[in-house]
Amino acid sequence: MDAATLTKLLSPEGWALLGALPPYDEQQALVLAAGLRAKGVDPDLAAAALTQSRLRAAARGKLGAFADGMLFTQAGLEQASRLVVAGLHARRYQEAGIRRVADLTSGIGVDALAFAAAELEVLATDVDELTAAIATVNLRHFPEAEVRHGDGLELDLEGERVEGVYADPARRTRGGRRVFDPSAWAPPLDAVWALRERVPAVGIKVGPGIPHQGLPDDAETEWVSVDGDVVEAGLWFGPLAPEGPGRSALVLSSRTGPDGTERTTTRRLAHRPGDEDVAPDVGAVGQYLYEPDGAVIRAGLVGHAARALGGRLLDRTIAYVTTDSPAPLDATGLADGLARGYRVLDTMPFGLKRLRAYLRARGVGRLTIKKRGTAVTPEQLRRQLALSGDASATIVLTRVGGSQQVLVVEPLEAPPGDDARQDGPR
């Protein structure tokens, strides 16, 4: 979409057309486009409206009902924060007493929207003129939010009375290729975190794959997951890290309450400089197996999770925790809000013939394969097993005591009820 097409889309005719489109259905998109052309709708406008309808549908997973009143670019949607996470970003600034935030890389404006909704003054910038225009549309209901087209690094932070800075550097090229070198991000990571010398309250969203080596000693680095998907890491400086620097994991799990509203459970683990090191025991497979959330693993806090669950590791280098007694499950089905749990039904050394015979004897035709610490490829193993039958099973391929093992498990499920907890499967 170019500026001329955006102007058409923002006209009364274009906005009415976008609002009148039915819920997006990919199978009906071509038919709908042909119908619009037959009615004499401008082809560029029709294409833009259908594109926005598709992007809005895709955005609902991140933004919920807010997506229905917003405009998007494909790249902007891909990089945008989930609304629940953007709200947590805003809370950091709010609780730090920040009143005016500069969002240096606003993109389509999701984080700026969360800042404004938290009653913060927002000065948002983006180097792409079209993206800045779209952010302006998305922030139209918040007069305390200003969007400018330009390089956020060139802002006069002191002159603009900025008390806190936020940035989400672009980590892909315009062609969509991922950029792994932080010095090649836009803007470069070093240039952003250097701003803490001018404004102590700096927050930077980075990819969850960022290595621990080279992280600044004065930052809290927090990995965040939403319903099992690790979505980002954040670097928080100064008053935005009130508990001090270190590594933390924030696990967000959603569930639908009895009244039909979605509720989010949060669980945080952290390790700060000066905290005692956690060296969990390593031992044999117990009656239960727990797979820590990905944010916990990325933050290097598996040992902390093992301690919280009262368990031990199968192997010091593998992120599986085992226990002899079950840990309580919360309403989202996570043990202590940190890990997905399984009851261990059987264990055996890994061997194709042995495993095939075991599963066929039990009529297993549908097999879920989980793995850590093994080179076995699940797709290839499934073909080699050539299973048929009506039963289903879950196996875990991993190392135990240095040897390859197969664990036959069944998932632990949370019981029905709003805040029910249980000590294992019902």
PDB file of C-alpha atoms in Angstrom, residues 251 253 267 288-293 305 308-309 323 325-342 412 414 421-422:
ATOM      1  CA  VAL A 251       4.999 -16.795  31.838  1.00  0.00           C
ATOM      2  CA  SER A 253      -1.229 -18.192  30.471  1.00  0.00           C
ATOM      3  CA  ARG A 267       4.192 -16.300  36.875  1.00  0.00           C
ATOM      4  CA  TYR A 288       5.994 -37.318  36.835  1.00  0.00           C
ATOM      5  CA  LEU A 289       7.770 -35.338  34.120  1.00  0.00           C
ATOM      6  CA  TYR A 290       7.634 -31.565  33.677  1.00  0.00           C
ATOM      7  CA  GLU A 291       8.656 -29.493  30.668  1.00  0.00           C
ATOM      8  CA  PRO A 292       9.464 -25.927  31.769  1.00  0.00           C
ATOM      9  CA  ASP A 293       7.988 -23.093  29.749  1.00  0.00           C
ATOM     10  CA  ALA A 305      11.975 -24.204  38.023  1.00  0.00           C
ATOM     11  CA  ALA A 308      10.049 -24.575  42.580  1.00  0.00           C
ATOM     12  CA  LEU A 309       8.555 -27.900  41.470  1.00  0.00           C
ATOM     13  CA  THR A 323       9.367 -35.627  40.475  1.00  0.00           C
ATOM     14  CA  SER A 325       4.945 -36.704  43.579  1.00  0.00           C
ATOM     15  CA  PRO A 326       2.779 -34.368  41.487  1.00  0.00           C
ATOM     16  CA  ALA A 327       3.000 -30.607  41.616  1.00  0.00           C
ATOM     17  CA  PRO A 328      -0.326 -28.723  41.844  1.00  0.00           C
ATOM     18  CA  LEU A 329      -1.759 -27.611  38.514  1.00  0.00           C
ATOM     19  CA  ASP A 330      -3.279 -24.186  38.063  1.00  0.00           C
ATOM     20  CA  ALA A 331      -6.451 -23.504  36.098  1.00  0.00           C
ATOM     21  CA  THR A 332      -4.478 -23.231  32.842  1.00  0.00           C
ATOM     22  CA  GLY A 333      -2.974 -26.704  33.301  1.00  0.00           C
ATOM     23  CA  LEU A 334       0.529 -25.539  34.214  1.00  0.00           C
ATOM     24  CA  ALA A 335       2.384 -26.879  37.241  1.00  0.00           C
ATOM     25  CA  ASP A 336       3.112 -23.915  39.527  1.00  0.00           C
ATOM     26  CA  GLY A 337       2.474 -21.722  36.493  1.00  0.00           C
ATOM     27  CA  LEU A 338       5.852 -22.784  35.076  1.00  0.00           C
ATOM     28  CA  ALA A 339       5.744 -26.146  33.329  1.00  0.00           C
ATOM     29  CA  ARG A 340       3.599 -28.559  31.362  1.00  0.00           C
ATOM     30  CA  GLY A 341       3.222 -31.812  33.275  1.00  0.00           C
ATOM     31  CA  TYR A 342       2.981 -35.495  32.357  1.00  0.00           C
ATOM     32  CA  LEU A 412      -1.793 -33.846  33.117  1.00  0.00           C
ATOM     33  CA  ALA A 414      -6.397 -29.075  34.782  1.00  0.00           C
ATOM     34  CA  ARG A 421      -6.171 -26.845  41.356  1.00  0.00           C
ATOM     35  CA  GLN A 422      -5.288 -30.491  41.461  1.00  0.00           C
TER      36      GLN A 422
END
